[in-house]
PDB file of C-alpha atoms and ligand atoms in Angstrom:
ATOM      1  CA  MET A   1      -9.468 -16.758  12.639  1.00 93.00           C
ATOM      2  CA  ASN A   2      -5.796 -15.964  12.041  1.00 94.00           C
ATOM      3  CA  CYS A   3      -4.967 -13.016   9.842  1.00 96.00           C
ATOM      4  CA  TYR A   4      -2.175 -10.769   8.586  1.00 96.00           C
ATOM      5  CA  ALA A   5      -2.490  -7.191   7.419  1.00 97.00           C
ATOM      6  CA  PHE A   6      -0.474  -4.785   5.300  1.00 95.00           C
ATOM      7  CA  ILE A   7      -0.122  -1.060   5.669  1.00 92.00           C
ATOM      8  CA  GLY A   8       1.888   1.301   3.493  1.00 91.00           C
ATOM      9  CA  ILE A   9       1.640   4.302   1.253  1.00 89.00           C
ATOM     10  CA  GLN A  10      -0.148   3.933  -2.110  1.00 86.00           C
ATOM     11  CA  GLY A  11       2.290   2.254  -4.507  1.00 87.00           C
ATOM     12  CA  SER A  12       4.244   0.486  -1.759  1.00 90.00           C
ATOM     13  CA  GLY A  13       3.286  -2.924  -3.173  1.00 88.00           C
ATOM     14  CA  LYS A  14       0.712  -3.983  -0.568  1.00 89.00           C
ATOM     15  CA  GLY A  15      -1.476  -5.621  -3.209  1.00 89.00           C
ATOM     16  CA  THR A  16       1.322  -7.623  -4.811  1.00 89.00           C
ATOM     17  CA  GLN A  17       2.785  -8.819  -1.521  1.00 95.00           C
ATOM     18  CA  ALA A  18      -0.626  -9.617  -0.052  1.00 96.00           C
ATOM     19  CA  VAL A  19      -1.436 -11.864  -3.026  1.00 95.00           C
ATOM     20  CA  LEU A  20       1.925 -13.658  -2.705  1.00 96.00           C
ATOM     21  CA  LEU A  21       1.461 -14.155   1.029  1.00 97.00           C
ATOM     22  CA  SER A  22      -2.099 -15.426   0.678  1.00 97.00           C
ATOM     23  CA  GLU A  23      -0.972 -17.960  -1.953  1.00 97.00           C
ATOM     24  CA  TYR A  24       1.977 -19.012   0.219  1.00 97.00           C
ATOM     25  CA  LEU A  25      -0.212 -19.573   3.300  1.00 96.00           C
ATOM     26  CA  ASN A  26      -3.298 -20.687   1.385  1.00 96.00           C
ATOM     27  CA  TYR A  27      -5.274 -17.912   3.095  1.00 97.00           C
ATOM     28  CA  GLN A  28      -8.118 -15.841   1.665  1.00 97.00           C
ATOM     29  CA  HIS A  29      -6.955 -12.506   0.246  1.00 97.00           C
ATOM     30  CA  ILE A  30      -9.210  -9.533   0.896  1.00 96.00           C
ATOM     31  CA  ASN A  31      -8.433  -6.345  -0.990  1.00 93.00           C
ATOM     32  CA  ILE A  32     -10.797  -3.647   0.198  1.00 94.00           C
ATOM     33  CA  GLY A  33     -10.124  -1.234  -2.701  1.00 91.00           C
ATOM     34  CA  ASP A  34     -10.803  -3.968  -5.312  1.00 90.00           C
ATOM     35  CA  LEU A  35     -14.034  -4.949  -3.547  1.00 94.00           C
ATOM     36  CA  PHE A  36     -15.205  -1.332  -3.568  1.00 95.00           C
ATOM     37  CA  ARG A  37     -14.300  -1.010  -7.262  1.00 91.00           C
ATOM     38  CA  TYR A  38     -16.256  -4.223  -7.972  1.00 92.00           C
ATOM     39  CA  ASN A  39     -19.297  -2.739  -6.202  1.00 94.00           C
ATOM     40  CA  ILE A  40     -18.956   0.519  -8.139  1.00 93.00           C
ATOM     41  CA  LYS A  41     -18.645  -1.299 -11.462  1.00 90.00           C
ATOM     42  CA  ASN A  42     -21.744  -3.366 -10.710  1.00 93.00           C
ATOM     43  CA  ASN A  43     -23.627  -0.341  -9.429  1.00 95.00           C
ATOM     44  CA  THR A  44     -24.642  -2.031  -6.161  1.00 95.00           C
ATOM     45  CA  PRO A  45     -26.170   0.109  -3.376  1.00 94.00           C
ATOM     46  CA  MET A  46     -22.770   0.067  -1.649  1.00 94.00           C
ATOM     47  CA  GLY A  47     -21.070   1.044  -4.914  1.00 95.00           C
ATOM     48  CA  GLN A  48     -23.408   4.013  -5.285  1.00 96.00           C
ATOM     49  CA  THR A  49     -22.646   5.124  -1.712  1.00 93.00           C
ATOM     50  CA  VAL A  50     -18.858   5.028  -2.068  1.00 96.00           C
ATOM     51  CA  LYS A  51     -18.273   6.047  -5.707  1.00 95.00           C
ATOM     52  CA  ALA A  52     -17.840   9.798  -5.210  1.00 94.00           C
ATOM     53  CA  ILE A  53     -15.818   9.361  -1.999  1.00 93.00           C
ATOM     54  CA  ILE A  54     -13.353   7.035  -3.723  1.00 91.00           C
ATOM     55  CA  GLN A  55     -13.057   9.237  -6.801  1.00 87.00           C
ATOM     56  CA  ARG A  56     -12.082  12.153  -4.569  1.00 85.00           C
ATOM     57  CA  GLY A  57      -9.396   9.954  -2.980  1.00 82.00           C
ATOM     58  CA  GLU A  58     -10.995  10.137   0.474  1.00 86.00           C
ATOM     59  CA  LEU A  59     -11.451   7.273   2.919  1.00 90.00           C
ATOM     60  CA  VAL A  60     -14.792   5.472   3.014  1.00 95.00           C
ATOM     61  CA  PRO A  61     -16.495   5.631   6.472  1.00 96.00           C
ATOM     62  CA  ASP A  62     -15.437   2.852   8.856  1.00 96.00           C
ATOM     63  CA  ALA A  63     -18.955   1.400   9.210  1.00 96.00           C
ATOM     64  CA  THR A  64     -19.140   0.776   5.441  1.00 96.00           C
ATOM     65  CA  VAL A  65     -15.698  -0.845   5.452  1.00 97.00           C
ATOM     66  CA  PHE A  66     -16.721  -3.151   8.338  1.00 97.00           C
ATOM     67  CA  GLU A  67     -19.829  -4.182   6.416  1.00 95.00           C
ATOM     68  CA  LEU A  68     -17.713  -4.952   3.348  1.00 95.00           C
ATOM     69  CA  VAL A  69     -15.284  -7.041   5.417  1.00 95.00           C
ATOM     70  CA  ARG A  70     -18.118  -8.926   7.137  1.00 94.00           C
ATOM     71  CA  LEU A  71     -19.797  -9.704   3.811  1.00 94.00           C
ATOM     72  CA  ASN A  72     -16.628 -10.957   2.157  1.00 95.00           C
ATOM     73  CA  VAL A  73     -14.773 -13.023   4.749  1.00 95.00           C
ATOM     74  CA  SER A  74     -15.445 -16.620   3.919  1.00 95.00           C
ATOM     75  CA  SER A  75     -16.282 -18.671   7.028  1.00 89.00           C
ATOM     76  CA  ASP A  76     -14.286 -21.703   5.834  1.00 93.00           C
ATOM     77  CA  ALA A  77     -11.088 -19.765   5.051  1.00 95.00           C
ATOM     78  CA  LEU A  78      -7.907 -21.058   6.713  1.00 95.00           C
ATOM     79  CA  GLY A  79      -7.000 -17.471   7.482  1.00 96.00           C
ATOM     80  CA  ILE A  80      -7.079 -14.044   5.900  1.00 97.00           C
ATOM     81  CA  VAL A  81      -4.560 -11.642   4.402  1.00 97.00           C
ATOM     82  CA  PHE A  82      -6.026  -8.140   4.547  1.00 97.00           C
ATOM     83  CA  ASP A  83      -4.857  -5.691   1.956  1.00 92.00           C
ATOM     84  CA  GLY A  84      -5.775  -2.016   2.372  1.00 88.00           C
ATOM     85  CA  PHE A  85      -7.257  -2.669   5.815  1.00 94.00           C
ATOM     86  CA  PRO A  86      -6.920  -1.307   8.452  1.00 95.00           C
ATOM     87  CA  ARG A  87      -6.479   2.325   7.480  1.00 92.00           C
ATOM     88  CA  THR A  88      -7.752   4.012  10.640  1.00 93.00           C
ATOM     89  CA  ILE A  89      -7.338   3.366  14.362  1.00 94.00           C
ATOM     90  CA  ALA A  90     -11.023   2.350  14.579  1.00 96.00           C
ATOM     91  CA  GLN A  91     -10.379  -0.250  11.855  1.00 96.00           C
ATOM     92  CA  ALA A  92      -7.268  -1.494  13.688  1.00 96.00           C
ATOM     93  CA  GLU A  93      -9.326  -1.948  16.859  1.00 97.00           C
ATOM     94  CA  TYR A  94     -12.010  -3.778  14.870  1.00 97.00           C
ATOM     95  CA  LEU A  95      -9.362  -6.140  13.519  1.00 96.00           C
ATOM     96  CA  LEU A  96      -7.983  -6.888  16.992  1.00 96.00           C
ATOM     97  CA  ASP A  97     -11.493  -7.465  18.351  1.00 96.00           C
ATOM     98  CA  HIS A  98     -12.677  -9.776  15.561  1.00 95.00           C
ATOM     99  CA  TYR A  99      -9.597 -11.686  14.366  1.00 95.00           C
ATOM    100  CA  GLN A 100      -6.387 -13.219  15.671  1.00 95.00           C
ATOM    101  CA  LEU A 101      -3.975 -10.766  14.162  1.00 95.00           C
ATOM    102  CA  GLN A 102      -0.562 -12.396  13.744  1.00 95.00           C
ATOM    103  CA  LYS A 103       1.463  -9.555  12.263  1.00 95.00           C
ATOM    104  CA  VAL A 104       1.079  -6.272  10.445  1.00 96.00           C
ATOM    105  CA  PHE A 105       3.596  -5.628   7.692  1.00 96.00           C
ATOM    106  CA  TYR A 106       4.454  -1.995   7.166  1.00 94.00           C
ATOM    107  CA  LEU A 107       5.850  -1.592   3.646  1.00 94.00           C
ATOM    108  CA  ASP A 108       8.212   1.324   4.022  1.00 93.00           C
ATOM    109  CA  LEU A 109       8.654   3.276   0.764  1.00 93.00           C
ATOM    110  CA  SER A 110       9.704   6.859  -0.047  1.00 89.00           C
ATOM    111  CA  GLU A 111       7.069   9.143  -1.562  1.00 86.00           C
ATOM    112  CA  THR A 112       9.278   9.685  -4.645  1.00 86.00           C
ATOM    113  CA  THR A 113       9.445   5.982  -5.453  1.00 89.00           C
ATOM    114  CA  ALA A 114       5.736   5.615  -4.681  1.00 89.00           C
ATOM    115  CA  ILE A 115       4.866   8.332  -7.243  1.00 87.00           C
ATOM    116  CA  GLN A 116       7.093   6.672  -9.879  1.00 84.00           C
ATOM    117  CA  ARG A 117       5.365   3.341  -9.308  1.00 85.00           C
ATOM    118  CA  ILE A 118       1.850   4.788  -9.298  1.00 88.00           C
ATOM    119  CA  SER A 119       2.395   6.646 -12.566  1.00 87.00           C
ATOM    120  CA  ALA A 120       3.135   3.280 -14.215  1.00 90.00           C
ATOM    121  CA  ARG A 121      -0.054   1.635 -12.927  1.00 89.00           C
ATOM    122  CA  ARG A 122      -2.849   0.702 -15.338  1.00 93.00           C
ATOM    123  CA  VAL A 123      -6.104  -1.160 -14.868  1.00 93.00           C
ATOM    124  CA  CYS A 124      -8.337  -2.898 -17.418  1.00 94.00           C
ATOM    125  CA  GLN A 125     -11.555  -0.939 -17.759  1.00 92.00           C
ATOM    126  CA  SER A 126     -13.461  -4.121 -18.597  1.00 92.00           C
ATOM    127  CA  CYS A 127     -12.268  -6.820 -16.187  1.00 90.00           C
ATOM    128  CA  GLY A 128     -10.307  -4.815 -13.579  1.00 86.00           C
ATOM    129  CA  GLU A 129      -6.986  -6.681 -14.032  1.00 89.00           C
ATOM    130  CA  ASN A 130      -4.029  -4.638 -12.722  1.00 87.00           C
ATOM    131  CA  TYR A 131      -0.807  -3.928 -14.668  1.00 91.00           C
ATOM    132  CA  ASN A 132       2.399  -1.981 -14.126  1.00 89.00           C
ATOM    133  CA  LEU A 133       4.175  -0.664 -17.221  1.00 91.00           C
ATOM    134  CA  ASN A 134       7.570  -1.312 -15.577  1.00 85.00           C
ATOM    135  CA  SER A 135       7.200  -4.534 -13.616  1.00 81.00           C
ATOM    136  CA  GLN A 136       4.168  -6.229 -15.160  1.00 86.00           C
ATOM    137  CA  PRO A 137       3.416  -4.757 -18.613  1.00 94.00           C
ATOM    138  CA  PRO A 138       0.698  -6.124 -20.912  1.00 97.00           C
ATOM    139  CA  HIS A 139       1.819  -8.102 -24.000  1.00 97.00           C
ATOM    140  CA  THR A 140       0.207  -5.491 -26.270  1.00 96.00           C
ATOM    141  CA  LYS A 141       0.388  -1.782 -25.376  1.00 95.00           C
ATOM    142  CA  ASP A 142      -2.782  -0.523 -23.632  1.00 95.00           C
ATOM    143  CA  ILE A 143      -4.605  -3.855 -24.103  1.00 97.00           C
ATOM    144  CA  CYS A 144      -5.546  -6.325 -21.362  1.00 97.00           C
ATOM    145  CA  ASP A 145      -3.904  -9.767 -21.764  1.00 97.00           C
ATOM    146  CA  LYS A 146      -6.899 -11.454 -20.155  1.00 96.00           C
ATOM    147  CA  CYS A 147      -9.918  -9.953 -21.927  1.00 96.00           C
ATOM    148  CA  GLY A 148      -8.659  -7.562 -24.636  1.00 96.00           C
ATOM    149  CA  GLY A 149     -10.149  -4.559 -22.782  1.00 96.00           C
ATOM    150  CA  LEU A 150      -8.568  -1.103 -22.781  1.00 97.00           C
ATOM    151  CA  LEU A 151      -6.011  -0.305 -20.073  1.00 97.00           C
ATOM    152  CA  ILE A 152      -6.585   3.021 -18.346  1.00 95.00           C
ATOM    153  CA  ILE A 153      -5.246   5.046 -15.416  1.00 92.00           C
ATOM    154  CA  ARG A 154      -7.498   4.709 -12.376  1.00 85.00           C
ATOM    155  CA  ASN A 155      -9.281   7.988 -11.601  1.00 82.00           C
ATOM    156  CA  ASP A 156      -7.898   7.898  -8.078  1.00 79.00           C
ATOM    157  CA  ASP A 157      -4.340   7.436  -9.442  1.00 84.00           C
ATOM    158  CA  LYS A 158      -4.537  10.836 -11.165  1.00 85.00           C
ATOM    159  CA  PRO A 159      -2.387  13.601  -9.592  1.00 82.00           C
ATOM    160  CA  ASP A 160      -5.115  15.424  -7.601  1.00 81.00           C
ATOM    161  CA  ALA A 161      -6.517  12.269  -6.053  1.00 82.00           C
ATOM    162  CA  ILE A 162      -3.028  10.933  -5.380  1.00 85.00           C
ATOM    163  CA  SER A 163      -2.016  13.963  -3.315  1.00 85.00           C
ATOM    164  CA  LYS A 164      -5.258  13.589  -1.368  1.00 83.00           C
ATOM    165  CA  ARG A 165      -4.601   9.877  -0.806  1.00 84.00           C
ATOM    166  CA  PHE A 166      -1.031  10.542   0.369  1.00 87.00           C
ATOM    167  CA  ALA A 167      -2.363  13.186   2.778  1.00 87.00           C
ATOM    168  CA  GLU A 168      -4.982  10.702   4.072  1.00 82.00           C
ATOM    169  CA  PHE A 169      -2.240   8.137   4.494  1.00 86.00           C
ATOM    170  CA  TYR A 170      -0.009  10.392   6.580  1.00 87.00           C
ATOM    171  CA  GLU A 171      -2.915  11.676   8.635  1.00 86.00           C
ATOM    172  CA  GLN A 172      -4.930   8.531   9.290  1.00 82.00           C
ATOM    173  CA  THR A 173      -2.816   5.504   8.529  1.00 81.00           C
ATOM    174  CA  SER A 174       0.604   6.510   9.808  1.00 81.00           C
ATOM    175  CA  PRO A 175      -0.597   6.571  13.460  1.00 91.00           C
ATOM    176  CA  LEU A 176      -1.412   2.894  12.942  1.00 94.00           C
ATOM    177  CA  LYS A 177       2.310   2.200  12.993  1.00 93.00           C
ATOM    178  CA  GLU A 178       2.524   3.447  16.573  1.00 93.00           C
ATOM    179  CA  PHE A 179      -0.645   1.544  17.480  1.00 96.00           C
ATOM    180  CA  PHE A 180       0.731  -1.773  16.221  1.00 96.00           C
ATOM    181  CA  ILE A 181       4.198  -1.177  17.674  1.00 95.00           C
ATOM    182  CA  LYS A 182       2.483  -0.859  21.074  1.00 96.00           C
ATOM    183  CA  HIS A 183       0.719  -4.169  20.429  1.00 95.00           C
ATOM    184  CA  ASN A 184       4.024  -5.703  19.396  1.00 94.00           C
ATOM    185  CA  LEU A 185       2.629  -6.661  15.998  1.00 95.00           C
ATOM    186  CA  LEU A 186       4.382  -4.341  13.565  1.00 95.00           C
ATOM    187  CA  VAL A 187       7.060  -5.597  11.177  1.00 95.00           C
ATOM    188  CA  ASN A 188       8.832  -2.892   9.206  1.00 94.00           C
ATOM    189  CA  ILE A 189       9.797  -4.052   5.699  1.00 94.00           C
ATOM    190  CA  LYS A 190      11.938  -1.891   3.412  1.00 93.00           C
ATOM    191  CA  ALA A 191       9.913  -1.827   0.212  1.00 92.00           C
ATOM    192  CA  GLU A 192      12.352  -0.272  -2.286  1.00 90.00           C
ATOM    193  CA  GLY A 193      13.570  -3.613  -3.714  1.00 88.00           C
ATOM    194  CA  THR A 194      12.129  -6.041  -6.231  1.00 88.00           C
ATOM    195  CA  VAL A 195       8.912  -7.955  -5.603  1.00 90.00           C
ATOM    196  CA  GLN A 196      10.908 -11.108  -4.823  1.00 93.00           C
ATOM    197  CA  ASP A 197      13.360  -9.321  -2.472  1.00 93.00           C
ATOM    198  CA  ILE A 198      10.482  -7.890  -0.499  1.00 94.00           C
ATOM    199  CA  PHE A 199       8.632 -11.196  -0.340  1.00 95.00           C
ATOM    200  CA  ASP A 200      11.802 -12.973   0.851  1.00 94.00           C
ATOM    201  CA  LEU A 201      12.147 -10.427   3.661  1.00 93.00           C
ATOM    202  CA  LEU A 202       8.543 -10.954   4.542  1.00 94.00           C
ATOM    203  CA  LYS A 203       8.916 -14.731   4.746  1.00 93.00           C
ATOM    204  CA  VAL A 204      11.935 -14.388   7.036  1.00 91.00           C
ATOM    205  CA  ASN A 205       9.786 -12.281   9.333  1.00 90.00           C
ATOM    206  CA  LEU A 206       6.909 -14.765   9.201  1.00 86.00           C
ATOM    207  CA  ALA A 207       9.208 -17.437  10.520  1.00 65.00           C
ATOM    208  CA  SER A 208      10.457 -15.242  13.381  1.00 59.00           C
ATOM    209  CA  ARG A 209       7.292 -15.496  15.448  1.00 50.00           C
TER     210      ARG A 209
HETATM  211  P1  AMP B 301      -6.797   1.178  -2.740  1.00 76.74           P
HETATM  212  O1  AMP B 301      -6.998   0.480  -4.039  1.00 76.74           O
HETATM  213  O2  AMP B 301      -6.423   0.236  -1.620  1.00 76.74           O
HETATM  214  O3  AMP B 301      -5.876   2.352  -2.804  1.00 76.74           O
HETATM  215  O4  AMP B 301      -8.239   1.749  -2.307  1.00 76.74           O
HETATM  216  C1  AMP B 301      -8.939   2.635  -3.160  1.00 76.74           C
HETATM  217  C2  AMP B 301      -9.857   3.502  -2.339  1.00 76.74           C
HETATM  218  O5  AMP B 301     -10.826   2.695  -1.635  1.00 76.74           O
HETATM  219  C3  AMP B 301      -9.180   4.314  -1.241  1.00 76.74           C
HETATM  220  O6  AMP B 301      -8.590   5.519  -1.761  1.00 76.74           O
HETATM  221  C4  AMP B 301     -10.354   4.594  -0.324  1.00 76.74           C
HETATM  222  O7  AMP B 301     -11.209   5.583  -0.881  1.00 76.74           O
HETATM  223  C5  AMP B 301     -11.119   3.273  -0.360  1.00 76.74           C
HETATM  224  N1  AMP B 301     -10.616   2.352   0.682  1.00 76.74           N
HETATM  225  C6  AMP B 301      -9.888   1.221   0.501  1.00 76.74           C
HETATM  226  N2  AMP B 301      -9.599   0.638   1.683  1.00 76.74           N
HETATM  227  C7  AMP B 301     -10.166   1.419   2.630  1.00 76.74           C
HETATM  228  C8  AMP B 301     -10.214   1.362   4.052  1.00 76.74           C
HETATM  229  N3  AMP B 301      -9.636   0.370   4.752  1.00 76.74           N
HETATM  230  N4  AMP B 301     -10.865   2.358   4.713  1.00 76.74           N
HETATM  231  C9  AMP B 301     -11.482   3.356   4.040  1.00 76.74           C
HETATM  232  N5  AMP B 301     -11.471   3.485   2.700  1.00 76.74           N
HETATM  233  C10 AMP B 301     -10.816   2.525   1.990  1.00 76.74           C
END
């Protein structure tokens, strides 16, 4: 099955761009972080296993991530856009072994801009809808447009967890760039612009196969 993947520091816009790309290609969108949060919210056995790890801002073990991917890929999907996967070399190898990886988009963003973006992020504590106070604010302050729930800052977006997640990114995920350059799959996209600018760049690179 064909697939695309995104890598980039927290706040680089992977989620937003992955949704746009999956709609554009009519592919299934798989966001690993959202799936873990769903499992935590519903207190599934997997949710119980990963809750503390995620709250500390650490990476979940590869075997658990593979299980999550396996359980969620729909067999009749036209293709998949992975968001938040791979994050380790073992995950990158898994992706190459199990899917026809077309391209990996590296969303290249400075840490300063990433922190600014993350500090504006909010999530609905009831339904999980994501907001950004700058680019996608709710109609009413602190209230979810969809369900009226309260908007909160994710625990793992708080300063301590964020520094841990940045450190994890540099340590574990950055080497993926080299890995995918070697496989001739990496596309570097400057991610400082608007959502539309970045998506336009991405589409140009899709066409240049
Ligand atoms: P995200 O919303 O993508 O930042 O993911 C939230 C958290 O879920 C991360 O900080 C990790 O704890 C966990 N997570 C998400 N994707 C992965 C992955 N590919 N490998 C390991 N842990 C992950």
